[in-house]
GROMACS .gro file of C-alpha atoms in nm:
model
  109
    1UNK     CA    1  -6.391  -2.831   3.481
    2UNK     CA    2  -6.530  -2.680   3.812
    3UNK     CA    3  -6.763  -2.489   3.663
    4UNK     CA    4  -6.902  -2.800   3.505
    5UNK     CA    5  -6.952  -2.961   3.802
    6UNK     CA    6  -7.122  -2.638   3.972
    7UNK     CA    7  -7.328  -2.686   3.738
    8UNK     CA    8  -7.468  -2.968   3.817
    9UNK     CA    9  -7.375  -2.984   4.152
   10UNK     CA   10  -7.685  -2.634   4.174
   11UNK     CA   11  -7.936  -2.868   3.888
   12UNK     CA   12  -7.896  -3.143   4.127
   13UNK     CA   13  -8.002  -2.923   4.478
   14UNK     CA   14  -8.304  -2.741   4.262
   15UNK     CA   15  -8.466  -3.086   4.151
   16UNK     CA   16  -8.455  -3.182   4.528
   17UNK     CA   17  -8.699  -3.032   4.715
   18UNK     CA   18  -8.509  -3.110   5.040
   19UNK     CA   19  -8.235  -2.855   4.971
   20UNK     CA   20  -8.504  -2.565   4.835
   21UNK     CA   21  -8.555  -2.384   5.141
   22UNK     CA   22  -8.211  -2.348   5.203
   23UNK     CA   23  -8.147  -2.199   4.862
   24UNK     CA   24  -8.506  -1.993   4.910
   25UNK     CA   25  -8.556  -1.666   4.809
   26UNK     CA   26  -8.652  -1.453   5.203
   27UNK     CA   27  -8.908  -1.173   5.176
   28UNK     CA   28  -9.014  -0.927   5.507
   29UNK     CA   29  -9.370  -0.847   5.549
   30UNK     CA   30  -9.368  -0.545   5.790
   31UNK     CA   31  -9.615  -0.341   5.948
   32UNK     CA   32  -9.882  -0.617   5.985
   33UNK     CA   33 -10.157  -0.674   6.189
   34UNK     CA   34 -10.102  -0.805   6.527
   35UNK     CA   35 -10.445  -0.987   6.421
   36UNK     CA   36 -10.283  -1.242   6.152
   37UNK     CA   37 -10.105  -1.475   6.247
   38UNK     CA   38  -9.915  -1.769   6.024
   39UNK     CA   39 -10.165  -1.937   5.853
   40UNK     CA   40 -10.379  -1.601   5.729
   41UNK     CA   41 -10.022  -1.485   5.660
   42UNK     CA   42  -9.999  -1.801   5.451
   43UNK     CA   43 -10.304  -1.787   5.329
   44UNK     CA   44 -10.252  -1.467   5.191
   45UNK     CA   45 -10.006  -1.469   4.994
   46UNK     CA   46 -10.081  -1.789   4.839
   47UNK     CA   47 -10.307  -1.596   4.621
   48UNK     CA   48 -10.003  -1.512   4.492
   49UNK     CA   49  -9.746  -1.779   4.441
   50UNK     CA   50  -9.690  -2.076   4.708
   51UNK     CA   51  -9.432  -2.028   4.998
   52UNK     CA   52  -9.158  -2.252   5.131
   53UNK     CA   53  -9.211  -2.119   5.497
   54UNK     CA   54  -9.407  -1.862   5.691
   55UNK     CA   55  -9.211  -1.703   6.033
   56UNK     CA   56  -9.372  -1.505   6.276
   57UNK     CA   57  -9.085  -1.381   6.520
   58UNK     CA   58  -9.326  -1.346   6.898
   59UNK     CA   59  -9.196  -1.144   7.189
   60UNK     CA   60  -9.000  -1.379   7.430
   61UNK     CA   61  -9.186  -1.225   7.755
   62UNK     CA   62  -9.509  -1.150   7.586
   63UNK     CA   63  -9.557  -1.411   7.396
   64UNK     CA   64  -9.698  -1.188   7.146
   65UNK     CA   65  -9.659  -1.139   6.772
   66UNK     CA   66  -9.414  -0.844   6.700
   67UNK     CA   67  -9.593  -0.702   6.383
   68UNK     CA   68  -9.358  -0.845   6.122
   69UNK     CA   69  -9.315  -1.190   5.933
   70UNK     CA   70  -9.048  -1.340   5.712
   71UNK     CA   71  -9.197  -1.563   5.452
   72UNK     CA   72  -8.950  -1.776   5.185
   73UNK     CA   73  -9.030  -1.880   4.830
   74UNK     CA   74  -8.862  -2.162   4.588
   75UNK     CA   75  -8.791  -1.918   4.346
   76UNK     CA   76  -8.673  -1.525   4.265
   77UNK     CA   77  -9.046  -1.504   4.031
   78UNK     CA   78  -9.268  -1.557   4.323
   79UNK     CA   79  -9.068  -1.344   4.540
   80UNK     CA   80  -9.060  -1.069   4.323
   81UNK     CA   81  -9.436  -1.144   4.217
   82UNK     CA   82  -9.543  -1.158   4.619
   83UNK     CA   83  -9.358  -0.828   4.652
   84UNK     CA   84  -9.490  -0.614   4.333
   85UNK     CA   85  -9.859  -0.744   4.460
   86UNK     CA   86  -9.880  -0.684   4.816
   87UNK     CA   87  -9.606  -0.426   4.911
   88UNK     CA   88  -9.825  -0.131   5.011
   89UNK     CA   89 -10.193  -0.249   4.967
   90UNK     CA   90 -10.398  -0.234   5.309
   91UNK     CA   91 -10.462  -0.606   5.494
   92UNK     CA   92 -10.669  -0.627   5.839
   93UNK     CA   93 -10.642  -0.236   5.784
   94UNK     CA   94 -10.257  -0.143   5.779
   95UNK     CA   95 -10.045  -0.038   5.447
   96UNK     CA   96  -9.815  -0.346   5.473
   97UNK     CA   97  -9.437  -0.346   5.379
   98UNK     CA   98  -9.296  -0.620   5.145
   99UNK     CA   99  -8.939  -0.645   5.061
  100UNK     CA  100  -8.611  -0.865   5.015
  101UNK     CA  101  -8.524  -0.980   5.375
  102UNK     CA  102  -8.163  -0.870   5.475
  103UNK     CA  103  -7.936  -1.097   5.649
  104UNK     CA  104  -7.867  -1.000   5.995
  105UNK     CA  105  -7.517  -0.824   6.070
  106UNK     CA  106  -7.338  -1.070   6.282
  107UNK     CA  107  -7.173  -1.027   6.588
  108UNK     CA  108  -6.759  -1.037   6.548
  109UNK     CA  109  -6.512  -1.085   6.827
   0.00000   0.00000   0.00000
């Protein structure tokens, strides 16, 4: 049946770490100090769960960090734990915001 086929496909994808980042849970980190870089944010997050990816966008013109980041995790449990522990915490003198990242709306013609 189609249900069992997709169940097997999902199980294989879960087991294969190569595909895991494609299905990872992404969190938005806001109000970050401009002093915090990807390495420091990864270190902070690792106290609660191992991130799959840390991305901190930079301003195109100045190449400076913009004060927010996106962090991906393997599981909903890891992302929820990090969100529960770090949302509202003061880090480097700023009270940070951590919540589920929202998909960016795509421009449609």
